[in-house]
Amino acid sequence: MRGAPPGPRVLLRRLRDLMAEPGGAQERLDRIVVLIAANMVAEVCSVYLMRSHGELELFATEGLNPDAVHKSRLRVGKGLVGLIAATAEPLSLSDAQSHPSFAYLPETGEEIYQSFLGVPVLREGITIGVIVVQNRVQRAYSEEELEALQTIAMVLAEFVASGALDVDAAPDADIRHERAHHLKGMPLSDGVALGHAVLHEPRTEVTNLFAADPAIEIQRLDDALKQVRASVDSLIEKGDVAWAGEHREVLESYRMFAHDRGWVRRMQEAVQTGLTAEAAVERVHNDYRARFSRQATPFLRERLHDLDDLVNRLLRTLTGAAPPGQQEMPENAILVARSMGAAELLDYERSQIRGLVLEEGGATSHVAIVAKALGLASVGQLERTRDLVDTGDAIIVDGATGDVHIRPSPDVERAFADKVRFRAKRQAQYAKLRDLPAVTCDGLPISLMVNAGLLVELPTVMASGAEGIGLFRTELQFMVASTFPRMREQTELYGKVMKTVGDMPVTFRTLDIGGDKVLPYLKSAHEENPALGWRAIRLSLDRPGLLRTQIRALLHAAAGRDLSVMFPMITNAAEFEKAKGVIEREKRHLTRHGYALPREIAVGAMLEVPSILWDLDPLLESADFLSVGSNDLAQYLFACDRGNARVAERYDTLAPANLRALGAIVRRAVGRNVPVTLCGDMASRPLEAMALIGLGYESISLASSAIGPVKDMLRSLDAANLRAHMPDILNRGDETLRGALRAYADAHAIPV
Ligand code: PEP
Ligand code: MG
């Protein structure tokens, strides 16, 4: 019988001394198992480490047959050790042999040991090994013994990660740092980017494990917790959307963890064993991570992400590591993040980033909108990417298809490099068209405008060769702001837009919020059907303060020049009159107070709600121009949610019903001499744009990246010929006219 074991602090100190001793890593590991066995009063202590082929190999043992070292192997999931590796959970048994997973390995001679205590060796939540102690007699291991073994496991994890041992293929290295991975996510923003990953929130490495004075460490931990709590509280108070995505829910979850007594107590206990505050944070987090990641519910897995983020913040506070966005950027950086606020993305220097990969983030998230505006190849909805990639890893993002390749093979890299070269060549061809007129080959001029909404887009707009901005979505700048922009800020913004575009026309659309466009700082009640709910002009008319402020800002900004404004989602002519009334009122107000007014004010209506098609006469009487929002018009015409991928394929914008509706609008507007533009996404696709010209449209507003391809198409198009064929095409009786239109384009060598 050996003497009473020393306390965990003494053990940690001995472990530290032992690890600092000279000699080979294997030698030190051999001494470590002896030390642990002695400390835990166990006859056996063994360390198994993971090999690349998914097998656990016995790396060192005290008590088992030493000849079995580096020979004895277990598959993950097989035997008690394999079970611990698979579940990442500790296992404590007083009668190991009666456990269903017990596997007899004759070479180790372990059948004589009855009690078994094993814990996983975890690094960043991934099992890289298992430590086991065994006793001959039946006994129950205490909670303290389990805790002590877990702390040892953490120290061992650092030892393995330091590369001292020749675990050439620990899974950590294998899964995360070496193997190529191909992931498929949701395309967020077109473009192909080859570059190097930059973790938006890099993991904080804990290298300083041992502390001499627990009292100092407890104080450091308390101070850091206080700081983190205070910063989370202030973020919640400010309703700041610029940090960690837009979700208040996430911030609330941070707060919940930051105040969780059990969590804090466990970290304090870990400090008492002789760990530094940061090592204690990591040690407890390993445990939580292992437990949470086995939870089946997405809700709990989400909370694990929240805890990861909070721990990272705590570790940054403790170690003084650089906060996100301030790390060094490699060339051609591709940002990898769980989620990101739009403002955070804007904090990066645009010229340094090529692409964006998000674990969360849908197509309509604000960060996706900004990524698109910046022209960054972006993919979203790729769970656990951060577990697979490290800063500096080679990575490829295809924003058109949603493909992401981590540490791609040379073949894949070559294929994508070709793709990038091909795209660049095409861009160069389009660039040549930039200054050529947008005229069909039979001489019909087509007005090509662009859609924009953020200041960061303006340089691209100016470079696109477009005639002006046909749709400036004012709500985008509101969506990326953290508080409602005041009138002065709005005036400044609109003024900048007008100044940048100079003489080019620009049409401002008043706030189109609600539906899928949410302002986090604007409270709104939950709605069953937000797309059919309180949104756009409806909200503006019910909350006239918002609309008035915006109109006043626009009038101020356009003093002395032309102003063009349009209202979204007009449902009937009377609604348009009410909205126009706000402009009249503001004009009177400014005149009364001696302010200069715009030279000319054009007021237009967006046609996006089918009912307006049956109230066009009075609208055409009153509106200075019309703009067809074909995205929403098709959504309501076909009763198909534009953001729902499940129904996205159910209708085609080139279906006869849609084209007939669009044709009727343009005929009526032209008949009444009211200018009409179409500004939905279909105008950005050459085939659709061709159909629009065929229907009679002579002004379209598109994504700036589409100007080149659409101009290329129309310069080869004989508009009169297509218009003559259009009735035949429309009356073919096909479910979609895509085929017929493509056949027409092919027959006439029109690039679509
Ligand atoms: C549309 O609906 O077609 C449109 C241009 O507006 P948004 O896409 O901003 O709703
Ligand atoms: Mg719309």
mmCIF file of C-alpha atoms in Angstrom, residues 395-545:
data_model
loop_
_atom_site.group_PDB
_atom_site.id
_atom_site.type_symbol
_atom_site.label_atom_id
_atom_site.label_comp_id
_atom_site.label_asym_id
_atom_site.label_seq_id
_atom_site.Cartn_x
_atom_site.Cartn_y
_atom_site.Cartn_z
ATOM 1 C CA ILE A 395 -8.762 27.982 -49.138
ATOM 2 C CA ILE A 396 -10.942 28.402 -52.212
ATOM 3 C CA VAL A 397 -14.420 29.932 -52.204
ATOM 4 C CA ASP A 398 -16.829 29.638 -55.090
ATOM 5 C CA GLY A 399 -19.634 32.049 -54.318
ATOM 6 C CA ALA A 400 -21.631 30.985 -57.366
ATOM 7 C CA THR A 401 -21.938 27.321 -56.427
ATOM 8 C CA GLY A 402 -21.392 27.374 -52.660
ATOM 9 C CA ASP A 403 -18.265 25.184 -52.880
ATOM 10 C CA VAL A 404 -15.472 25.721 -50.386
ATOM 11 C CA HIS A 405 -12.176 23.821 -50.569
ATOM 12 C CA ILE A 406 -9.905 23.826 -47.546
ATOM 13 C CA ARG A 407 -6.267 22.944 -48.181
ATOM 14 C CA PRO A 408 -7.150 21.960 -51.762
ATOM 15 C CA SER A 409 -5.117 19.432 -53.699
ATOM 16 C CA PRO A 410 -2.963 20.836 -56.522
ATOM 17 C CA ASP A 411 -5.512 19.528 -59.061
ATOM 18 C CA VAL A 412 -8.392 21.373 -57.477
ATOM 19 C CA GLU A 413 -6.283 24.484 -57.134
ATOM 20 C CA ARG A 414 -5.353 24.348 -60.806
ATOM 21 C CA ALA A 415 -8.975 23.915 -61.857
ATOM 22 C CA PHE A 416 -10.044 26.938 -59.864
ATOM 23 C CA ALA A 417 -7.116 29.029 -60.990
ATOM 24 C CA ASP A 418 -8.292 28.302 -64.560
ATOM 25 C CA LYS A 419 -11.785 29.353 -63.603
ATOM 26 C CA VAL A 420 -10.513 32.615 -62.157
ATOM 27 C CA ARG A 421 -8.452 33.267 -65.277
ATOM 28 C CA PHE A 422 -11.455 32.551 -67.482
ATOM 29 C CA ARG A 423 -13.598 34.951 -65.459
ATOM 30 C CA ALA A 424 -10.911 37.621 -65.579
ATOM 31 C CA LYS A 425 -10.685 37.245 -69.346
ATOM 32 C CA ARG A 426 -14.424 37.633 -69.670
ATOM 33 C CA GLN A 427 -14.327 40.671 -67.387
ATOM 34 C CA ALA A 428 -11.630 42.171 -69.583
ATOM 35 C CA GLN A 429 -13.884 41.651 -72.614
ATOM 36 C CA TYR A 430 -16.776 43.320 -70.815
ATOM 37 C CA ALA A 431 -14.511 46.161 -69.737
ATOM 38 C CA LYS A 432 -13.893 46.874 -73.406
ATOM 39 C CA LEU A 433 -17.640 47.385 -73.825
ATOM 40 C CA ARG A 434 -17.711 49.831 -70.955
ATOM 41 C CA ASP A 435 -17.581 52.990 -73.048
ATOM 42 C CA LEU A 436 -19.515 51.680 -76.020
ATOM 43 C CA PRO A 437 -23.157 52.775 -76.241
ATOM 44 C CA ALA A 438 -25.895 50.443 -75.009
ATOM 45 C CA VAL A 439 -27.660 50.264 -78.352
ATOM 46 C CA THR A 440 -29.195 47.237 -80.035
ATOM 47 C CA CYS A 441 -27.790 46.318 -83.424
ATOM 48 C CA ASP A 442 -30.867 47.844 -85.078
ATOM 49 C CA GLY A 443 -30.156 51.155 -83.353
ATOM 50 C CA LEU A 444 -32.505 51.153 -80.346
ATOM 51 C CA PRO A 445 -30.847 52.799 -77.321
ATOM 52 C CA ILE A 446 -31.428 50.964 -74.056
ATOM 53 C CA SER A 447 -30.939 52.748 -70.789
ATOM 54 C CA LEU A 448 -28.811 50.519 -68.540
ATOM 55 C CA MET A 449 -28.919 51.604 -64.920
ATOM 56 C CA VAL A 450 -27.632 49.881 -61.801
ATOM 57 C CA ASN A 451 -29.044 48.909 -58.421
ATOM 58 C CA ALA A 452 -27.109 50.006 -55.349
ATOM 59 C CA GLY A 453 -27.689 50.854 -51.726
ATOM 60 C CA LEU A 454 -24.399 51.255 -49.903
ATOM 61 C CA LEU A 455 -21.731 53.899 -50.165
ATOM 62 C CA VAL A 456 -19.110 51.179 -50.573
ATOM 63 C CA GLU A 457 -20.744 50.200 -53.857
ATOM 64 C CA LEU A 458 -20.360 53.558 -55.512
ATOM 65 C CA PRO A 459 -16.861 53.019 -56.913
ATOM 66 C CA THR A 460 -18.117 49.860 -58.658
ATOM 67 C CA VAL A 461 -21.173 51.714 -59.940
ATOM 68 C CA MET A 462 -18.979 54.423 -61.400
ATOM 69 C CA ALA A 463 -16.701 51.882 -63.034
ATOM 70 C CA SER A 464 -19.521 49.801 -64.517
ATOM 71 C CA GLY A 465 -20.335 52.007 -67.474
ATOM 72 C CA ALA A 466 -23.980 52.328 -66.380
ATOM 73 C CA GLU A 467 -26.009 55.422 -67.153
ATOM 74 C CA GLY A 468 -27.014 56.019 -63.544
ATOM 75 C CA ILE A 469 -28.555 54.404 -60.490
ATOM 76 C CA GLY A 470 -32.041 53.145 -61.269
ATOM 77 C CA LEU A 471 -32.682 51.889 -57.758
ATOM 78 C CA PHE A 472 -30.926 53.112 -54.652
ATOM 79 C CA ARG A 473 -32.194 50.890 -51.841
ATOM 80 C CA THR A 474 -31.989 53.381 -48.984
ATOM 81 C CA GLU A 475 -32.816 50.764 -46.369
ATOM 82 C CA LEU A 476 -29.477 48.985 -46.835
ATOM 83 C CA GLN A 477 -27.539 51.739 -45.161
ATOM 84 C CA PHE A 478 -30.136 51.607 -42.369
ATOM 85 C CA MET A 479 -29.715 47.873 -42.055
ATOM 86 C CA VAL A 480 -25.981 48.043 -41.494
ATOM 87 C CA ALA A 481 -26.227 50.893 -38.998
ATOM 88 C CA SER A 482 -26.475 50.153 -35.292
ATOM 89 C CA THR A 483 -29.011 52.873 -34.565
ATOM 90 C CA PHE A 484 -31.604 54.629 -36.665
ATOM 91 C CA PRO A 485 -29.759 57.201 -38.807
ATOM 92 C CA ARG A 486 -30.788 60.736 -37.843
ATOM 93 C CA MET A 487 -31.795 63.313 -40.375
ATOM 94 C CA ARG A 488 -28.361 64.901 -40.503
ATOM 95 C CA GLU A 489 -26.682 61.552 -41.138
ATOM 96 C CA GLN A 490 -29.217 60.752 -43.822
ATOM 97 C CA THR A 491 -28.715 64.125 -45.500
ATOM 98 C CA GLU A 492 -24.995 63.509 -45.494
ATOM 99 C CA LEU A 493 -25.412 60.050 -46.938
ATOM 100 C CA TYR A 494 -27.717 61.105 -49.798
ATOM 101 C CA GLY A 495 -25.503 64.128 -50.427
ATOM 102 C CA LYS A 496 -22.464 61.852 -50.774
ATOM 103 C CA VAL A 497 -24.300 59.600 -53.194
ATOM 104 C CA MET A 498 -25.339 62.519 -55.384
ATOM 105 C CA LYS A 499 -21.906 64.085 -55.237
ATOM 106 C CA THR A 500 -20.217 60.842 -56.210
ATOM 107 C CA VAL A 501 -22.458 60.161 -59.197
ATOM 108 C CA GLY A 502 -22.270 63.780 -60.374
ATOM 109 C CA ASP A 503 -24.534 64.293 -63.355
ATOM 110 C CA MET A 504 -25.698 60.720 -63.510
ATOM 111 C CA PRO A 505 -29.340 60.239 -62.563
ATOM 112 C CA VAL A 506 -30.113 58.426 -59.322
ATOM 113 C CA THR A 507 -33.490 57.254 -58.094
ATOM 114 C CA PHE A 508 -33.847 56.900 -54.341
ATOM 115 C CA ARG A 509 -36.377 54.433 -53.079
ATOM 116 C CA THR A 510 -37.813 55.355 -49.705
ATOM 117 C CA LEU A 511 -37.345 52.900 -46.842
ATOM 118 C CA ASP A 512 -38.402 49.402 -47.826
ATOM 119 C CA ILE A 513 -38.242 47.675 -44.477
ATOM 120 C CA GLY A 514 -40.283 44.863 -43.007
ATOM 121 C CA GLY A 515 -40.635 41.481 -44.685
ATOM 122 C CA ASP A 516 -37.135 40.022 -44.839
ATOM 123 C CA LYS A 517 -35.502 43.406 -44.244
ATOM 124 C CA VAL A 518 -35.311 43.929 -40.524
ATOM 125 C CA LEU A 519 -33.846 46.822 -38.608
ATOM 126 C CA PRO A 520 -32.773 45.332 -35.284
ATOM 127 C CA TYR A 521 -33.221 48.638 -33.484
ATOM 128 C CA LEU A 522 -36.764 49.140 -34.759
ATOM 129 C CA LYS A 523 -39.216 47.211 -32.642
ATOM 130 C CA SER A 524 -41.925 45.409 -34.538
ATOM 131 C CA ALA A 525 -44.481 42.852 -33.533
ATOM 132 C CA HIS A 526 -44.128 39.258 -34.684
ATOM 133 C CA GLU A 527 -46.109 38.625 -37.862
ATOM 134 C CA GLU A 528 -47.274 35.311 -39.270
ATOM 135 C CA ASN A 529 -46.637 36.421 -42.845
ATOM 136 C CA PRO A 530 -44.140 39.259 -42.831
ATOM 137 C CA ALA A 531 -43.951 39.391 -46.643
ATOM 138 C CA LEU A 532 -47.659 40.191 -46.659
ATOM 139 C CA GLY A 533 -47.465 42.276 -43.535
ATOM 140 C CA TRP A 534 -46.570 45.655 -42.185
ATOM 141 C CA ARG A 535 -43.797 46.663 -44.498
ATOM 142 C CA ALA A 536 -42.469 49.187 -46.998
ATOM 143 C CA ILE A 537 -44.905 51.998 -47.764
ATOM 144 C CA ARG A 538 -47.455 50.623 -45.290
ATOM 145 C CA LEU A 539 -45.069 51.087 -42.412
ATOM 146 C CA SER A 540 -43.931 54.464 -43.777
ATOM 147 C CA LEU A 541 -47.478 55.800 -43.936
ATOM 148 C CA ASP A 542 -48.362 54.498 -40.472
ATOM 149 C CA ARG A 543 -45.185 55.921 -38.961
ATOM 150 C CA PRO A 544 -45.010 59.164 -40.951
ATOM 151 C CA GLY A 545 -42.201 60.478 -38.738
#
